[in-house]
Amino acid sequence: MIIDLNDLEEGFTDLDFEELPEDIHIDDESLQFSSPVKTRLSFYKLGESLSVQGQSSVSLGMDCVRCLESTALSLDTRFKFVFQKGRPDNVVDGDDDSLIWLDDRGDKVDLGQDIKDYILLEIPQNPVCTESCAGICPNCGENLSTNPCTCKEESIDPRWEALRAIKE
């Protein structure tokens, strides 16, 4: 997602992009994207400073961690960046993640890596198909959200067997 800064006029500019995940450097083969990444960017250019607000949305398929069924997730992320030319000598990169310093000769900027980072942060570590998902039975593996389990829950931890013998 390369933006030519010379194409932007002073003031507000809106741009829409629709790109494949690979185009913005998302190369993780474990992620199953079912739609392109749709991004809307609003630029505000004032002299050597450029402010960007954006929103990206994408759909991907993941397995529910409770029932192991495939589920579709829609991810929406919002982000803000400020680009500035002419970094002072006493300022170090990394002081502010939303402030990006540009080279004085830099006329193009690639937002793909930055947008990728925001999208990857939105992916849940433990995706669930629904909040009410009951998961699977640990004994027979039946999906408890769709079918009731018929196995008996009399499995006793063998470590407690000696205490049960004392009770009897």
PDB file of C-alpha atoms in Angstrom:
ATOM      1  CA  MET A   1       0.000   0.000   0.000  1.00  0.00           C
ATOM      2  CA  ILE A   2       2.389   2.623  -1.285  1.00  0.00           C
ATOM      3  CA  ILE A   3       1.294   6.251  -1.061  1.00  0.00           C
ATOM      4  CA  ASP A   4       2.997   8.903  -3.181  1.00  0.00           C
ATOM      5  CA  LEU A   5       3.120  11.961  -0.951  1.00  0.00           C
ATOM      6  CA  ASN A   6       3.488  14.265  -3.957  1.00  0.00           C
ATOM      7  CA  ASP A   7       0.027  13.186  -5.190  1.00  0.00           C
ATOM      8  CA  LEU A   8      -1.610  14.459  -2.002  1.00  0.00           C
ATOM      9  CA  GLU A   9      -2.775  18.057  -2.011  1.00  0.00           C
ATOM     10  CA  GLU A  10      -2.795  20.355   1.012  1.00  0.00           C
ATOM     11  CA  GLY A  11      -5.839  19.697   3.168  1.00  0.00           C
ATOM     12  CA  PHE A  12      -8.023  16.582   3.286  1.00  0.00           C
ATOM     13  CA  THR A  13      -7.819  13.634   0.896  1.00  0.00           C
ATOM     14  CA  ASP A  14      -9.700  10.315   1.152  1.00  0.00           C
ATOM     15  CA  LEU A  15      -8.459   7.112  -0.497  1.00  0.00           C
ATOM     16  CA  ASP A  16      -9.961   3.621  -0.608  1.00  0.00           C
ATOM     17  CA  PHE A  17      -7.917   0.460  -1.128  1.00  0.00           C
ATOM     18  CA  GLU A  18      -8.822  -3.175  -1.597  1.00  0.00           C
ATOM     19  CA  GLU A  19      -5.810  -5.463  -1.519  1.00  0.00           C
ATOM     20  CA  LEU A  20      -4.992  -9.096  -0.939  1.00  0.00           C
ATOM     21  CA  PRO A  21      -3.403  -9.923   2.428  1.00  0.00           C
ATOM     22  CA  GLU A  22      -0.136 -10.788   0.659  1.00  0.00           C
ATOM     23  CA  ASP A  23      -0.019  -7.270  -0.790  1.00  0.00           C
ATOM     24  CA  ILE A  24       0.267  -5.792   2.701  1.00  0.00           C
ATOM     25  CA  HIS A  25       2.863  -8.352   3.804  1.00  0.00           C
ATOM     26  CA  ILE A  26       0.570 -10.816   5.640  1.00  0.00           C
ATOM     27  CA  ASP A  27       2.252 -14.095   4.735  1.00  0.00           C
ATOM     28  CA  ASP A  28       1.026 -16.313   7.591  1.00  0.00           C
ATOM     29  CA  GLU A  29      -0.293 -19.472   5.918  1.00  0.00           C
ATOM     30  CA  SER A  30      -2.226 -20.504   9.040  1.00  0.00           C
ATOM     31  CA  LEU A  31      -4.605 -17.552   8.513  1.00  0.00           C
ATOM     32  CA  GLN A  32      -7.443 -18.323   6.083  1.00  0.00           C
ATOM     33  CA  PHE A  33      -8.577 -14.987   4.676  1.00  0.00           C
ATOM     34  CA  SER A  34     -11.933 -15.124   2.924  1.00  0.00           C
ATOM     35  CA  SER A  35     -11.951 -11.549   1.633  1.00  0.00           C
ATOM     36  CA  PRO A  36      -9.481  -8.899   0.556  1.00  0.00           C
ATOM     37  CA  VAL A  37      -8.393  -6.245   3.036  1.00  0.00           C
ATOM     38  CA  LYS A  38     -10.564  -3.158   2.557  1.00  0.00           C
ATOM     39  CA  THR A  39      -8.974   0.034   3.813  1.00  0.00           C
ATOM     40  CA  ARG A  40     -10.230   3.609   3.896  1.00  0.00           C
ATOM     41  CA  LEU A  41      -7.626   6.288   4.581  1.00  0.00           C
ATOM     42  CA  SER A  42      -8.226   9.958   5.367  1.00  0.00           C
ATOM     43  CA  PHE A  43      -5.169  12.153   4.930  1.00  0.00           C
ATOM     44  CA  TYR A  44      -4.634  15.662   6.179  1.00  0.00           C
ATOM     45  CA  LYS A  45      -1.552  17.300   4.722  1.00  0.00           C
ATOM     46  CA  LEU A  46      -0.191  20.515   6.174  1.00  0.00           C
ATOM     47  CA  GLY A  47       3.248  21.529   4.956  1.00  0.00           C
ATOM     48  CA  GLU A  48       5.780  18.843   5.883  1.00  0.00           C
ATOM     49  CA  SER A  49       3.341  17.068   8.206  1.00  0.00           C
ATOM     50  CA  LEU A  50       0.855  14.401   7.194  1.00  0.00           C
ATOM     51  CA  SER A  51      -1.848  12.985   9.457  1.00  0.00           C
ATOM     52  CA  VAL A  52      -3.556   9.723   8.497  1.00  0.00           C
ATOM     53  CA  GLN A  53      -6.659   8.138  10.013  1.00  0.00           C
ATOM     54  CA  GLY A  54      -7.847   4.850   8.668  1.00  0.00           C
ATOM     55  CA  GLN A  55     -10.013   1.828   9.035  1.00  0.00           C
ATOM     56  CA  SER A  56      -9.410  -1.667   7.664  1.00  0.00           C
ATOM     57  CA  SER A  57     -11.796  -4.598   7.529  1.00  0.00           C
ATOM     58  CA  VAL A  58     -11.249  -8.200   6.533  1.00  0.00           C
ATOM     59  CA  SER A  59     -12.944 -11.589   6.980  1.00  0.00           C
ATOM     60  CA  LEU A  60     -11.126 -14.759   7.873  1.00  0.00           C
ATOM     61  CA  GLY A  61     -11.930 -18.295   8.870  1.00  0.00           C
ATOM     62  CA  MET A  62     -10.635 -19.802  12.089  1.00  0.00           C
ATOM     63  CA  ASP A  63     -11.373 -22.845  14.220  1.00  0.00           C
ATOM     64  CA  CYS A  64     -13.278 -22.344  17.459  1.00  0.00           C
ATOM     65  CA  VAL A  65     -11.064 -23.240  20.422  1.00  0.00           C
ATOM     66  CA  ARG A  66     -14.007 -24.768  22.304  1.00  0.00           C
ATOM     67  CA  CYS A  67     -15.772 -26.970  19.722  1.00  0.00           C
ATOM     68  CA  LEU A  68     -13.128 -27.043  16.937  1.00  0.00           C
ATOM     69  CA  GLU A  69     -15.726 -26.071  14.282  1.00  0.00           C
ATOM     70  CA  SER A  70     -14.775 -23.611  11.554  1.00  0.00           C
ATOM     71  CA  THR A  71     -16.134 -20.130  12.071  1.00  0.00           C
ATOM     72  CA  ALA A  72     -15.979 -16.880  10.107  1.00  0.00           C
ATOM     73  CA  LEU A  73     -14.686 -13.768  11.833  1.00  0.00           C
ATOM     74  CA  SER A  74     -14.977 -10.180  10.672  1.00  0.00           C
ATOM     75  CA  LEU A  75     -12.189  -7.929  11.855  1.00  0.00           C
ATOM     76  CA  ASP A  76     -12.365  -4.142  11.888  1.00  0.00           C
ATOM     77  CA  THR A  77      -9.473  -2.018  13.028  1.00  0.00           C
ATOM     78  CA  ARG A  78      -8.921   1.716  13.293  1.00  0.00           C
ATOM     79  CA  PHE A  79      -5.559   3.429  13.317  1.00  0.00           C
ATOM     80  CA  LYS A  80      -3.870   6.832  13.250  1.00  0.00           C
ATOM     81  CA  PHE A  81      -0.433   7.831  12.038  1.00  0.00           C
ATOM     82  CA  VAL A  82       1.440  11.093  11.821  1.00  0.00           C
ATOM     83  CA  PHE A  83       4.231  11.441   9.276  1.00  0.00           C
ATOM     84  CA  GLN A  84       6.761  14.207   9.685  1.00  0.00           C
ATOM     85  CA  LYS A  85       9.806  15.244   7.668  1.00  0.00           C
ATOM     86  CA  GLY A  86      12.922  16.645   9.257  1.00  0.00           C
ATOM     87  CA  ARG A  87      13.537  14.638  12.418  1.00  0.00           C
ATOM     88  CA  PRO A  88      15.574  16.549  15.024  1.00  0.00           C
ATOM     89  CA  ASP A  89      18.894  14.952  16.033  1.00  0.00           C
ATOM     90  CA  ASN A  90      17.849  14.441  19.653  1.00  0.00           C
ATOM     91  CA  VAL A  91      14.748  12.367  18.752  1.00  0.00           C
ATOM     92  CA  VAL A  92      15.144   8.584  18.610  1.00  0.00           C
ATOM     93  CA  ASP A  93      13.007   6.215  16.527  1.00  0.00           C
ATOM     94  CA  GLY A  94      10.564   4.248  18.628  1.00  0.00           C
ATOM     95  CA  ASP A  95       9.689   7.037  21.050  1.00  0.00           C
ATOM     96  CA  ASP A  96       6.161   7.166  19.623  1.00  0.00           C
ATOM     97  CA  ASP A  97       4.713   4.354  17.486  1.00  0.00           C
ATOM     98  CA  SER A  98       2.123   6.602  15.862  1.00  0.00           C
ATOM     99  CA  LEU A  99       4.737   9.171  14.755  1.00  0.00           C
ATOM    100  CA  ILE A 100       6.720   8.114  11.699  1.00  0.00           C
ATOM    101  CA  TRP A 101       9.701  10.179  10.624  1.00  0.00           C
ATOM    102  CA  LEU A 102      10.298  10.491   6.895  1.00  0.00           C
ATOM    103  CA  ASP A 103      13.549  11.095   5.056  1.00  0.00           C
ATOM    104  CA  ASP A 104      13.813  14.541   3.575  1.00  0.00           C
ATOM    105  CA  ARG A 105      13.945  12.932   0.139  1.00  0.00           C
ATOM    106  CA  GLY A 106      11.206  10.388   0.881  1.00  0.00           C
ATOM    107  CA  ASP A 107       8.321  10.968  -1.492  1.00  0.00           C
ATOM    108  CA  LYS A 108       6.630   7.592  -1.036  1.00  0.00           C
ATOM    109  CA  VAL A 109       5.567   5.717   2.051  1.00  0.00           C
ATOM    110  CA  ASP A 110       4.448   2.086   2.353  1.00  0.00           C
ATOM    111  CA  LEU A 111       1.623   1.774   4.887  1.00  0.00           C
ATOM    112  CA  GLY A 112       1.273  -1.978   4.316  1.00  0.00           C
ATOM    113  CA  GLN A 113       3.502  -3.025   7.220  1.00  0.00           C
ATOM    114  CA  ASP A 114       1.833  -0.643   9.663  1.00  0.00           C
ATOM    115  CA  ILE A 115      -1.685  -1.673   8.642  1.00  0.00           C
ATOM    116  CA  LYS A 116      -0.647  -5.339   8.818  1.00  0.00           C
ATOM    117  CA  ASP A 117       0.431  -4.838  12.439  1.00  0.00           C
ATOM    118  CA  TYR A 118      -2.963  -3.384  13.390  1.00  0.00           C
ATOM    119  CA  ILE A 119      -4.846  -6.208  11.636  1.00  0.00           C
ATOM    120  CA  LEU A 120      -2.751  -8.905  13.312  1.00  0.00           C
ATOM    121  CA  LEU A 121      -3.389  -7.321  16.706  1.00  0.00           C
ATOM    122  CA  GLU A 122      -7.153  -7.654  16.106  1.00  0.00           C
ATOM    123  CA  ILE A 123      -7.004 -11.428  15.520  1.00  0.00           C
ATOM    124  CA  PRO A 124      -8.193 -13.136  18.706  1.00  0.00           C
ATOM    125  CA  GLN A 125      -5.820 -15.603  20.323  1.00  0.00           C
ATOM    126  CA  ASN A 126      -8.716 -17.871  21.319  1.00  0.00           C
ATOM    127  CA  PRO A 127     -11.476 -17.467  18.728  1.00  0.00           C
ATOM    128  CA  VAL A 128     -14.926 -18.838  19.561  1.00  0.00           C
ATOM    129  CA  CYS A 129     -17.845 -19.448  17.226  1.00  0.00           C
ATOM    130  CA  THR A 130     -20.302 -17.967  19.754  1.00  0.00           C
ATOM    131  CA  GLU A 131     -19.932 -16.797  23.335  1.00  0.00           C
ATOM    132  CA  SER A 132     -22.367 -19.532  24.395  1.00  0.00           C
ATOM    133  CA  CYS A 133     -20.360 -22.351  22.779  1.00  0.00           C
ATOM    134  CA  ALA A 134     -20.317 -25.315  25.181  1.00  0.00           C
ATOM    135  CA  GLY A 135     -17.274 -26.961  23.616  1.00  0.00           C
ATOM    136  CA  ILE A 136     -16.703 -30.687  23.269  1.00  0.00           C
ATOM    137  CA  CYS A 137     -17.033 -33.519  25.758  1.00  0.00           C
ATOM    138  CA  PRO A 138     -13.595 -34.450  27.126  1.00  0.00           C
ATOM    139  CA  ASN A 139     -14.555 -38.143  27.177  1.00  0.00           C
ATOM    140  CA  CYS A 140     -16.309 -38.843  23.866  1.00  0.00           C
ATOM    141  CA  GLY A 141     -15.544 -35.692  21.840  1.00  0.00           C
ATOM    142  CA  GLU A 142     -19.207 -34.860  21.089  1.00  0.00           C
ATOM    143  CA  ASN A 143     -19.959 -31.230  20.270  1.00  0.00           C
ATOM    144  CA  LEU A 144     -22.013 -30.166  23.296  1.00  0.00           C
ATOM    145  CA  SER A 145     -23.439 -27.149  21.485  1.00  0.00           C
ATOM    146  CA  THR A 146     -25.251 -29.303  18.932  1.00  0.00           C
ATOM    147  CA  ASN A 147     -25.779 -32.697  20.644  1.00  0.00           C
ATOM    148  CA  PRO A 148     -26.095 -33.691  24.275  1.00  0.00           C
ATOM    149  CA  CYS A 149     -23.417 -36.044  25.520  1.00  0.00           C
ATOM    150  CA  THR A 150     -24.492 -39.565  26.555  1.00  0.00           C
ATOM    151  CA  CYS A 151     -21.334 -40.697  28.306  1.00  0.00           C
ATOM    152  CA  LYS A 152     -21.265 -41.164  32.059  1.00  0.00           C
ATOM    153  CA  GLU A 153     -19.260 -38.726  34.100  1.00  0.00           C
ATOM    154  CA  GLU A 154     -18.093 -41.265  36.663  1.00  0.00           C
ATOM    155  CA  SER A 155     -14.452 -40.978  35.843  1.00  0.00           C
ATOM    156  CA  ILE A 156     -12.755 -40.573  39.208  1.00  0.00           C
ATOM    157  CA  ASP A 157      -9.293 -39.211  39.503  1.00  0.00           C
ATOM    158  CA  PRO A 158      -7.159 -42.157  40.698  1.00  0.00           C
ATOM    159  CA  ARG A 159      -5.347 -39.889  43.136  1.00  0.00           C
ATOM    160  CA  TRP A 160      -8.571 -39.615  45.185  1.00  0.00           C
ATOM    161  CA  GLU A 161      -9.245 -43.364  45.177  1.00  0.00           C
ATOM    162  CA  ALA A 162      -7.468 -43.886  48.548  1.00  0.00           C
ATOM    163  CA  LEU A 163      -9.681 -41.277  50.259  1.00  0.00           C
ATOM    164  CA  ARG A 164     -12.797 -42.917  48.854  1.00  0.00           C
ATOM    165  CA  ALA A 165     -11.662 -46.257  50.334  1.00  0.00           C
ATOM    166  CA  ILE A 166     -11.339 -44.632  53.801  1.00  0.00           C
ATOM    167  CA  LYS A 167     -14.845 -43.212  53.525  1.00  0.00           C
ATOM    168  CA  GLU A 168     -16.326 -46.641  52.808  1.00  0.00           C
TER     169      GLU A 168
END
